[in-house]
Coordinates of C-alpha atoms in Angstrom, one line a residue:
M1 CA 25.6 4.9 22.4
L2 CA 25.5 1.1 21.7
T3 CA 22.2 -0.4 22.8
Y4 CA 21.3 -4.1 22.9
D5 CA 18.4 -6.0 24.3
L6 CA 20.1 -8.1 26.9
S7 CA 16.9 -10.1 27.6
K8 CA 17.6 -12.0 24.3
R9 CA 20.8 -13.5 25.6
A10 CA 19.0 -16.7 26.8
E11 CA 21.5 -18.7 28.8
Q12 CA 24.6 -17.0 27.4
P13 CA 26.8 -15.1 29.8
L14 CA 26.3 -11.4 29.5
Y15 CA 29.8 -10.7 28.3
E16 CA 29.5 -13.3 25.6
Y17 CA 26.2 -12.0 24.3
L18 CA 27.5 -8.4 24.3
Y19 CA 30.7 -9.5 22.5
K20 CA 28.8 -11.4 19.8
S21 CA 26.4 -8.4 19.4
I22 CA 29.2 -5.9 18.9
K23 CA 31.1 -8.3 16.7
A24 CA 28.0 -8.7 14.4
D25 CA 27.7 -4.9 14.2
I26 CA 31.3 -4.6 13.1
I27 CA 31.0 -7.4 10.5
T28 CA 27.8 -5.9 9.0
G29 CA 29.3 -2.4 9.0
T30 CA 26.9 -0.9 11.6
L31 CA 30.1 0.0 13.4
Q32 CA 32.5 1.5 10.9
A33 CA 36.3 1.0 10.8
G34 CA 38.0 3.8 12.8
E35 CA 34.8 4.5 14.8
R36 CA 35.5 5.2 18.5
M37 CA 33.9 2.8 20.9
P38 CA 32.2 4.1 24.1
S39 CA 34.4 3.8 27.2
K40 CA 33.9 0.7 29.3
R41 CA 32.5 2.7 32.2
K42 CA 30.0 4.6 30.1
L43 CA 28.8 1.5 28.3
A44 CA 28.4 -0.3 31.6
Q45 CA 26.3 2.5 33.0
H46 CA 24.3 2.8 29.8
L47 CA 23.4 -1.0 29.6
G48 CA 23.1 -1.4 33.4
V49 CA 25.7 -4.1 33.6
S50 CA 28.9 -4.4 35.6
L51 CA 32.2 -3.1 34.4
V52 CA 33.6 -6.6 34.5
T53 CA 31.0 -7.6 31.9
I54 CA 32.2 -4.9 29.5
E55 CA 35.8 -5.7 30.2
G56 CA 35.2 -9.3 29.3
A57 CA 33.4 -8.4 26.0
Y58 CA 36.1 -5.8 25.0
S59 CA 38.9 -8.2 25.9
Q60 CA 37.5 -10.8 23.6
L61 CA 37.0 -8.3 20.8
I62 CA 40.6 -7.1 21.1
A63 CA 41.9 -10.7 21.2
E64 CA 40.2 -11.5 17.9
G65 CA 41.2 -8.2 16.3
Y66 CA 37.8 -6.6 16.0
I67 CA 38.7 -3.5 18.0
R68 CA 42.0 -2.0 19.2
S69 CA 43.0 -0.1 22.3
A70 CA 44.9 3.2 21.8
E71 CA 46.6 4.4 25.0
R72 CA 44.8 7.4 26.5
R73 CA 42.5 7.7 23.5
G74 CA 40.1 4.8 24.0
Y75 CA 38.9 1.9 21.9
F76 CA 38.5 1.9 18.1
V77 CA 36.9 -0.4 15.5
N78 CA 39.4 -2.2 13.2
K79 CA 38.8 -2.6 9.5
V80 CA 37.3 -6.1 8.9
I81 CA 36.5 -7.7 5.6
A82 CA 32.9 -8.9 5.4
P83 CA 32.6 -12.6 4.5
H84 CA 31.1 -11.9 1.1
E85 CA 34.1 -9.7 0.3
V86 CA 36.5 -12.6 0.5
V87 CA 35.5 -13.9 -2.9
E88 CA 35.5 -10.4 -4.4
Q89 CA 39.1 -9.8 -3.1
S90 CA 40.3 -13.2 -4.4
Q91 CA 39.1 -12.3 -7.9
D92 CA 40.9 -9.0 -7.8
K93 CA 44.2 -10.5 -6.5
K94 CA 46.2 -12.3 -9.2
P95 CA 48.7 -14.9 -8.1
A96 CA 52.2 -13.5 -8.0
R97 CA 54.3 -14.3 -11.1
T98 CA 57.1 -16.9 -10.7
G99 CA 60.4 -15.2 -10.2
Q100 CA 59.0 -12.0 -8.5
H101 CA 59.9 -12.4 -4.9
H102 CA 60.7 -10.2 -2.0
S103 CA 62.5 -11.1 1.2
P104 CA 61.2 -14.7 1.3
E105 CA 63.3 -15.4 -1.8
A106 CA 66.3 -15.9 0.5
T107 CA 65.0 -19.5 0.6
S108 CA 63.6 -19.7 -2.9
Q109 CA 65.5 -22.9 -3.3
G110 CA 64.0 -24.2 -0.1
R111 CA 65.2 -27.8 -0.8
K112 CA 68.8 -26.5 -0.7
D113 CA 68.5 -24.0 2.1
T114 CA 69.3 -25.9 5.3
S115 CA 70.3 -23.0 7.5
F116 CA 67.3 -23.6 9.8
L117 CA 68.6 -27.1 10.5
S118 CA 71.2 -25.7 12.8
E119 CA 68.8 -23.8 15.0
S120 CA 68.4 -24.4 18.8
K121 CA 66.7 -27.6 19.8
D122 CA 63.0 -28.0 19.6
E123 CA 60.8 -29.7 22.2
G124 CA 61.9 -33.2 22.9
D125 CA 65.4 -32.6 21.6
V126 CA 66.9 -31.2 24.8
E127 CA 69.4 -33.5 26.5
S128 CA 68.8 -34.8 30.0
A129 CA 69.5 -32.1 32.5
S130 CA 70.6 -32.2 36.0
S131 CA 67.8 -32.3 38.4
S132 CA 69.0 -29.0 39.8
F133 CA 68.2 -27.3 36.5
I134 CA 64.8 -25.7 35.8
D135 CA 64.0 -26.4 32.2
L136 CA 61.8 -23.9 30.4
T137 CA 62.2 -25.5 27.0
G138 CA 60.1 -28.6 27.2
S139 CA 56.7 -28.1 25.7
I140 CA 54.8 -30.7 27.7
P141 CA 51.6 -30.6 29.8
P142 CA 51.7 -30.3 33.6
R143 CA 52.6 -33.4 35.5
G144 CA 50.3 -35.1 38.0
L145 CA 47.0 -34.2 36.3
F146 CA 46.3 -37.1 33.9
P147 CA 43.7 -39.5 35.2
Y148 CA 45.6 -42.7 34.5
N149 CA 43.1 -44.8 36.5
R150 CA 40.2 -43.6 34.4
W151 CA 42.1 -44.1 31.1
S152 CA 43.0 -47.7 32.1
L153 CA 39.3 -48.3 32.8
H154 CA 38.4 -47.2 29.3
L155 CA 41.1 -49.4 27.9
R156 CA 39.8 -52.4 29.8
K157 CA 36.2 -51.7 28.7
V158 CA 37.4 -51.5 25.0
L159 CA 39.2 -54.8 25.4
T160 CA 36.3 -56.6 27.1
E161 CA 33.3 -55.0 25.5
A162 CA 34.2 -53.9 22.0
D163 CA 33.5 -56.1 19.0
E164 CA 36.6 -58.1 18.4
R165 CA 36.4 -57.4 14.7
M166 CA 37.0 -53.7 15.5
L167 CA 40.2 -54.6 17.5
V168 CA 41.9 -56.9 15.0
A169 CA 40.7 -55.6 11.6
E170 CA 43.0 -53.5 9.5
S171 CA 42.3 -49.8 10.1
G172 CA 41.3 -47.8 7.1
P173 CA 43.2 -44.6 6.0
F174 CA 40.8 -42.2 7.8
G175 CA 40.9 -44.0 11.2
S176 CA 38.2 -45.2 13.6
L177 CA 34.8 -43.9 12.7
V178 CA 33.9 -44.1 16.4
L179 CA 36.7 -41.7 17.3
R180 CA 36.0 -39.5 14.3
Q181 CA 32.4 -39.1 15.4
A182 CA 33.6 -38.3 19.0
I183 CA 36.0 -35.6 17.6
A184 CA 33.2 -34.1 15.4
N185 CA 30.9 -33.8 18.4
F186 CA 33.7 -32.3 20.5
L187 CA 34.5 -29.7 17.9
F188 CA 30.9 -28.7 17.5
G189 CA 30.4 -28.4 21.3
Y190 CA 33.7 -26.6 22.0
R191 CA 34.7 -24.8 18.9
G192 CA 31.3 -24.4 17.2
M193 CA 32.6 -26.2 14.1
A194 CA 30.2 -28.3 12.0
V195 CA 32.4 -31.1 10.8
D196 CA 31.5 -34.2 8.8
P197 CA 33.2 -37.2 10.5
D198 CA 34.0 -38.5 7.0
S199 CA 36.3 -35.5 6.4
I200 CA 38.4 -36.3 9.5
V201 CA 41.7 -38.2 9.1
I202 CA 43.4 -39.6 12.2
G203 CA 47.1 -40.1 12.5
A204 CA 49.8 -41.1 15.1
G205 CA 50.8 -37.6 15.8
S206 CA 51.0 -34.3 13.8
Q207 CA 54.3 -35.2 12.2
V208 CA 52.5 -38.1 10.4
L209 CA 49.8 -35.8 9.2
Y210 CA 52.3 -33.2 7.9
Q211 CA 53.8 -35.9 5.7
L212 CA 50.3 -37.0 4.5
I213 CA 49.5 -33.4 3.6
V214 CA 52.7 -33.1 1.5
Q215 CA 51.8 -36.3 -0.4
L216 CA 48.3 -35.0 -0.9
L217 CA 49.1 -31.5 -2.1
G218 CA 52.4 -32.3 -3.7
R219 CA 56.1 -31.7 -3.3
D220 CA 56.3 -29.4 -6.3
V221 CA 54.6 -26.5 -4.6
R222 CA 56.0 -24.0 -2.1
Y223 CA 54.8 -24.0 1.5
A224 CA 54.8 -20.7 3.4
L225 CA 55.8 -21.0 7.1
E226 CA 55.6 -18.3 9.8
N227 CA 58.9 -16.8 10.8
P228 CA 59.8 -17.1 13.7
G229 CA 58.1 -20.4 13.9
Y230 CA 58.1 -24.0 14.9
G231 CA 61.5 -25.2 13.8
R232 CA 60.7 -28.9 13.7
L233 CA 58.0 -28.1 11.1
A234 CA 60.6 -26.6 8.7
R235 CA 62.8 -29.7 9.2
I236 CA 59.9 -32.0 8.4
Y237 CA 59.1 -30.2 5.2
H238 CA 62.8 -30.2 4.3
A239 CA 63.0 -33.9 5.0
N240 CA 60.1 -34.4 2.6
D241 CA 62.0 -32.5 -0.1
V242 CA 59.6 -29.5 0.0
S243 CA 60.4 -25.9 -0.9
I244 CA 59.5 -23.5 1.9
A245 CA 59.1 -19.8 2.1
P246 CA 59.7 -18.3 5.6
I247 CA 57.2 -15.4 5.9
P248 CA 57.8 -12.8 8.7
L249 CA 55.1 -12.1 11.2
D250 CA 53.7 -8.6 11.6
E251 CA 51.3 -7.3 14.3
D252 CA 48.3 -9.0 12.6
G253 CA 49.9 -12.4 11.7
I254 CA 51.8 -13.8 8.8
G255 CA 52.8 -11.0 6.4
L256 CA 50.3 -10.8 3.6
D257 CA 52.5 -8.8 1.1
E258 CA 55.3 -11.3 1.6
L259 CA 53.0 -14.2 1.2
H260 CA 51.7 -12.8 -2.1
A261 CA 55.3 -12.3 -3.3
S262 CA 56.5 -15.7 -2.3
T263 CA 54.7 -17.8 -5.0
A264 CA 53.7 -20.2 -2.2
T265 CA 50.4 -22.0 -2.8
V266 CA 50.1 -23.5 0.7
A267 CA 50.4 -21.5 4.0
H268 CA 51.0 -23.4 7.2
I269 CA 49.9 -21.1 10.1
M270 CA 49.0 -21.2 13.7
P271 CA 46.4 -18.3 13.9
T272 CA 44.9 -19.0 17.3
H273 CA 48.1 -19.1 19.4
Q274 CA 51.2 -19.0 17.3
Y275 CA 54.3 -20.9 18.4
P276 CA 56.6 -19.5 19.7
T277 CA 55.3 -15.9 19.9
G278 CA 51.8 -16.7 21.3
Q279 CA 50.4 -14.2 18.8
I280 CA 46.8 -14.2 17.6
T281 CA 46.1 -13.6 13.9
S282 CA 43.7 -10.7 13.7
I283 CA 40.2 -11.2 12.3
A284 CA 41.0 -8.8 9.4
R285 CA 44.1 -10.8 8.5
R286 CA 42.1 -14.0 8.7
Y287 CA 39.7 -12.8 6.0
E288 CA 42.6 -11.5 4.0
L289 CA 44.2 -14.9 4.1
L290 CA 41.0 -16.6 3.1
A291 CA 40.9 -14.2 0.1
W292 CA 44.4 -15.1 -0.7
A293 CA 43.5 -18.9 -0.6
A294 CA 40.5 -18.3 -2.8
G295 CA 42.6 -16.6 -5.4
G296 CA 44.0 -19.8 -6.8
P297 CA 42.6 -23.3 -7.4
D298 CA 45.6 -25.0 -5.7
R299 CA 46.0 -22.6 -2.8
Y300 CA 45.3 -24.0 0.7
I301 CA 45.8 -22.9 4.3
I302 CA 46.9 -25.4 6.9
E303 CA 45.4 -24.2 10.2
D304 CA 47.5 -25.7 13.0
D305 CA 45.2 -25.4 16.0
Y306 CA 47.5 -27.3 18.3
D307 CA 46.5 -26.0 21.7
S308 CA 43.2 -24.1 21.1
E309 CA 41.5 -26.0 24.0
L310 CA 43.9 -24.3 26.5
Q311 CA 42.7 -20.7 26.3
F312 CA 42.5 -19.5 29.9
S313 CA 39.5 -17.2 29.8
G314 CA 36.8 -15.8 27.5
C315 CA 35.1 -17.4 24.5
P316 CA 37.2 -19.8 22.4
I317 CA 38.6 -17.8 19.5
P318 CA 36.8 -19.0 16.3
S319 CA 38.8 -21.2 14.1
L320 CA 39.8 -20.1 10.6
Q321 CA 38.1 -23.2 9.3
S322 CA 34.7 -22.1 10.8
I323 CA 34.6 -18.9 8.7
D324 CA 36.0 -20.5 5.5
A325 CA 33.1 -20.5 3.0
Q326 CA 35.4 -21.6 0.1
Q327 CA 36.6 -24.9 1.5
K328 CA 40.3 -23.8 1.5
V329 CA 41.3 -24.6 5.0
I330 CA 42.9 -27.9 6.2
Y331 CA 42.2 -27.9 10.0
L332 CA 44.8 -29.7 12.1
N333 CA 44.8 -30.5 15.8
T334 CA 46.5 -32.8 18.3
F335 CA 45.8 -34.5 21.6
T336 CA 49.5 -34.3 22.5
K337 CA 49.3 -30.8 24.1
S338 CA 46.5 -31.8 26.5
L339 CA 47.3 -35.5 27.1
G340 CA 51.0 -35.6 26.7
P341 CA 53.7 -36.5 24.1
S342 CA 53.3 -40.3 24.6
F343 CA 49.7 -40.0 23.3
R344 CA 50.6 -39.9 19.6
M345 CA 47.1 -39.0 18.3
S346 CA 46.3 -36.1 16.0
Y347 CA 43.7 -35.4 13.4
M348 CA 43.0 -33.2 10.4
V349 CA 39.7 -32.0 8.8
L350 CA 39.9 -31.9 5.0
P351 CA 37.9 -29.7 2.7
H352 CA 35.4 -31.7 0.6
A353 CA 37.5 -31.7 -2.6
L354 CA 40.6 -33.0 -0.7
V355 CA 38.6 -35.8 1.0
Q356 CA 38.0 -37.3 -2.5
R357 CA 41.6 -36.8 -3.5
F358 CA 42.8 -38.4 -0.3
R359 CA 40.6 -41.4 -0.8
K360 CA 41.8 -41.8 -4.4
Q361 CA 45.5 -41.0 -4.0
L362 CA 46.2 -42.2 -0.4
G363 CA 43.4 -44.7 0.3
F364 CA 45.9 -47.6 0.2
Y365 CA 47.3 -46.5 3.6
S366 CA 46.3 -47.9 7.0
C367 CA 45.7 -45.5 9.8
T368 CA 49.0 -45.1 11.8
A369 CA 47.2 -44.7 15.2
N370 CA 46.7 -47.7 17.4
A371 CA 43.1 -49.0 17.0
I372 CA 42.7 -49.8 20.7
D373 CA 43.9 -46.4 21.7
Q374 CA 41.5 -44.8 19.2
L375 CA 38.5 -46.6 20.7
A376 CA 39.6 -45.7 24.3
L377 CA 40.1 -42.1 23.4
A378 CA 36.6 -42.0 21.8
R379 CA 35.2 -43.3 25.1
F380 CA 37.3 -40.8 27.1
I381 CA 35.9 -37.9 25.0
D382 CA 32.3 -39.1 24.9
S383 CA 32.2 -39.6 28.7
G384 CA 33.1 -36.0 29.3
E385 CA 36.4 -36.9 31.0
Y386 CA 38.5 -35.3 28.3
E387 CA 36.8 -32.0 28.8
R388 CA 37.2 -32.3 32.6
H389 CA 40.9 -33.1 32.1
I390 CA 41.6 -30.1 29.8
N391 CA 39.8 -27.9 32.4
R392 CA 42.3 -29.1 35.0
V393 CA 45.2 -28.5 32.6
R394 CA 44.0 -25.1 31.7
T395 CA 43.6 -24.2 35.4
R396 CA 47.2 -25.3 36.2
L397 CA 48.7 -23.4 33.3
R398 CA 46.8 -20.2 34.1
S399 CA 48.0 -20.6 37.7
N400 CA 51.6 -21.0 36.4
V401 CA 51.7 -17.7 34.5
T402 CA 49.8 -15.8 37.2
E403 CA 52.1 -17.0 40.0
L404 CA 55.3 -16.6 37.8
S405 CA 54.3 -13.0 36.9
Q406 CA 53.7 -12.2 40.6
A407 CA 57.0 -13.9 41.6
L408 CA 58.9 -11.8 39.0
K409 CA 57.4 -8.6 40.5
R410 CA 58.5 -9.7 44.0
T411 CA 62.1 -9.8 42.8
G412 CA 62.1 -6.1 42.1
Q413 CA 63.2 -6.6 38.5
T414 CA 60.3 -4.8 37.0
E415 CA 61.8 -4.9 33.5
L416 CA 61.1 -8.7 33.4
T417 CA 57.5 -9.2 32.3
L418 CA 55.5 -11.9 30.7
E419 CA 53.8 -11.3 27.4
N420 CA 51.0 -13.2 25.5
A421 CA 50.4 -15.3 28.6
F422 CA 46.7 -16.0 27.8
A423 CA 46.7 -19.6 26.7
G424 CA 48.7 -22.8 26.4
S425 CA 51.9 -23.9 28.0
H426 CA 54.2 -21.1 26.6
C427 CA 54.5 -17.4 26.7
L428 CA 57.2 -14.7 26.1
L429 CA 59.5 -13.1 28.6
Y430 CA 60.4 -9.5 27.8
A431 CA 64.0 -8.9 29.0
G432 CA 63.8 -5.1 29.3
G433 CA 65.1 -4.0 25.9
S434 CA 68.6 -3.3 27.2
M435 CA 70.3 -6.6 26.6
S436 CA 70.4 -9.4 24.0
A437 CA 68.0 -12.2 24.7
S438 CA 70.7 -14.7 23.6
D439 CA 73.2 -13.3 26.2
F440 CA 70.4 -13.4 28.8
A441 CA 69.7 -17.1 28.0
A442 CA 73.4 -17.9 28.4
K443 CA 73.6 -16.1 31.7
A444 CA 70.4 -17.9 32.9
Q445 CA 72.1 -21.2 32.0
D446 CA 74.9 -20.2 34.4
E447 CA 72.3 -19.6 37.1
G448 CA 70.7 -23.1 36.6
I449 CA 67.8 -22.3 34.3
R450 CA 67.4 -23.4 30.6
I451 CA 65.5 -20.9 28.4
R452 CA 65.6 -20.1 24.7
P453 CA 65.7 -16.7 23.0
L454 CA 62.9 -15.9 20.6
D455 CA 65.3 -15.3 17.7
A456 CA 66.5 -18.9 18.0
F457 CA 63.2 -19.8 16.3
S458 CA 63.9 -17.7 13.2
I459 CA 63.7 -20.0 10.2
D460 CA 65.4 -17.4 8.0
R461 CA 68.0 -15.3 9.9
S462 CA 69.5 -13.6 6.9
S463 CA 67.2 -10.5 7.1
M464 CA 64.3 -9.1 9.1
P465 CA 61.5 -7.0 7.6
N466 CA 62.2 -3.9 9.6
P467 CA 64.4 -2.8 12.6
A468 CA 61.4 -2.7 14.9
R469 CA 60.6 -6.3 14.3
E470 CA 64.3 -7.3 14.7
Q471 CA 64.3 -5.5 18.0
Y472 CA 61.2 -7.4 19.1
L473 CA 63.0 -10.7 18.5
N474 CA 66.2 -9.6 20.1
Y475 CA 64.8 -8.8 23.5
R476 CA 62.4 -11.7 24.1
L477 CA 62.7 -15.2 25.3
V478 CA 60.3 -18.2 25.1
I479 CA 59.1 -19.7 28.4
D480 CA 57.6 -23.2 28.1
H481 CA 56.1 -23.5 31.5
G482 CA 54.0 -26.6 31.2
A483 CA 56.3 -28.8 33.3
L484 CA 57.1 -26.1 35.8
A485 CA 56.2 -27.4 39.2
T486 CA 54.3 -25.0 41.6
T487 CA 57.1 -25.4 44.1
E488 CA 59.7 -24.2 41.5
I489 CA 58.0 -21.0 40.5
D490 CA 59.5 -18.6 43.2
H491 CA 63.0 -20.2 42.7
C492 CA 62.6 -19.8 38.9
A493 CA 61.7 -16.1 39.2
K494 CA 64.7 -15.5 41.5
L495 CA 67.1 -17.2 39.0
L496 CA 65.8 -15.2 36.1
A497 CA 66.1 -12.0 38.2
S498 CA 69.6 -12.9 39.2
A499 CA 70.6 -13.5 35.6
Y500 CA 69.1 -10.2 34.6
S501 CA 70.9 -8.4 37.5
R502 CA 74.3 -9.9 36.5
M503 CA 73.7 -8.9 32.9
S504 CA 72.9 -5.3 34.0
E505 CA 76.1 -5.2 36.1
V506 CA 78.2 -6.2 33.0
G507 CA 76.4 -3.7 30.9

């Protein structure tokens, strides 16, 4: 039976201390892959803690992929690569030879393949809808939460108190040092990431940073993208004349075998909360990806951590960058998801070698973000108001999925269930497995609700890795619920249930 000295937890919550203790035992091999974990009730009794404490620890371990739940059998330890094994694996794995490709070769000439350009509209592309429509396609934060009065106060203080030279001087390529220091402090406090402010680059939105990364790493390399994935990302790479390799997702994250076969040297992934599936990349796959990146001098991983602040409960899932000992991860994040699309402010954290390359190759650029807004945002973060704001946003989003789930149950259509609704402003709707999600979306449109099927986010629709995965895509839809008003939730559930009922009658 697992035994830990809970008196050593200091000020940590019990569940967090227990989660970290079990996690350490798994990484060091004290708990072996395949080993059965004690039941939650037995462990709670053994340690003298509440069942809720054990549930919290186990839930965090499952979310990060350290353990798995087997129905009616219990909990089991997953195989996890120890950090020191990453380098060893990278030395064993040779880069795939050019010309040896598997399914991603459907887009081996990524510059010429434009099939993904015709996919359904991304966030911000949807035409204005009638006010009677409920729109579940707009990926924006909840309305009515942003403290505009406090933001205006910080703007006024910047204009009246800041050194005028900071306001009128041309901004360097990395952006305001004041904001970069504020971001570094926030990342350390919230994500446990030790980041040098000099390695941070600020830009006017993630799209600007994507283009800077292309210029930094080169257009003559292939970029692996998750499939299904964020369609606008594929379009941006295509607009920059970059070859892409759509890599299908499996239950652990981006497919590793397909990645090795693709000849891509850069992998752009969203491991903490993938869009649109909401999937978390398992800890085992994270270490495998780091081993892949360490296997070639020009290989890098772009970790798009776009909404990590919006996890509803538990400890924040550690970033890939925080476990990268080989300096192979470019960490990317944005304030757009928490503050709103009009706040075009994002940042990336570069590995040490790329900081020097950025300064040498792209140092002639000026920062694209407004200097006054950068200083105001720094004050907003340092004052603690940004953290209070994301707490409000997180609470509203958690309430949205909780209430929508309950409202769907009240309709009696038990086949309609929410999945991966643990963070951010989007989740999946499972449509019961008896009808096409595309047909369901069309019927929902007739009912007065706009929603997109998951397969609309496929970058490469020519083939799927296996029938089970194709079925997974066919019966799920993406719900972007950030802008869903509390007063609309019951009506929204009824419209979805009505669409499902009409589809069932036709079937």
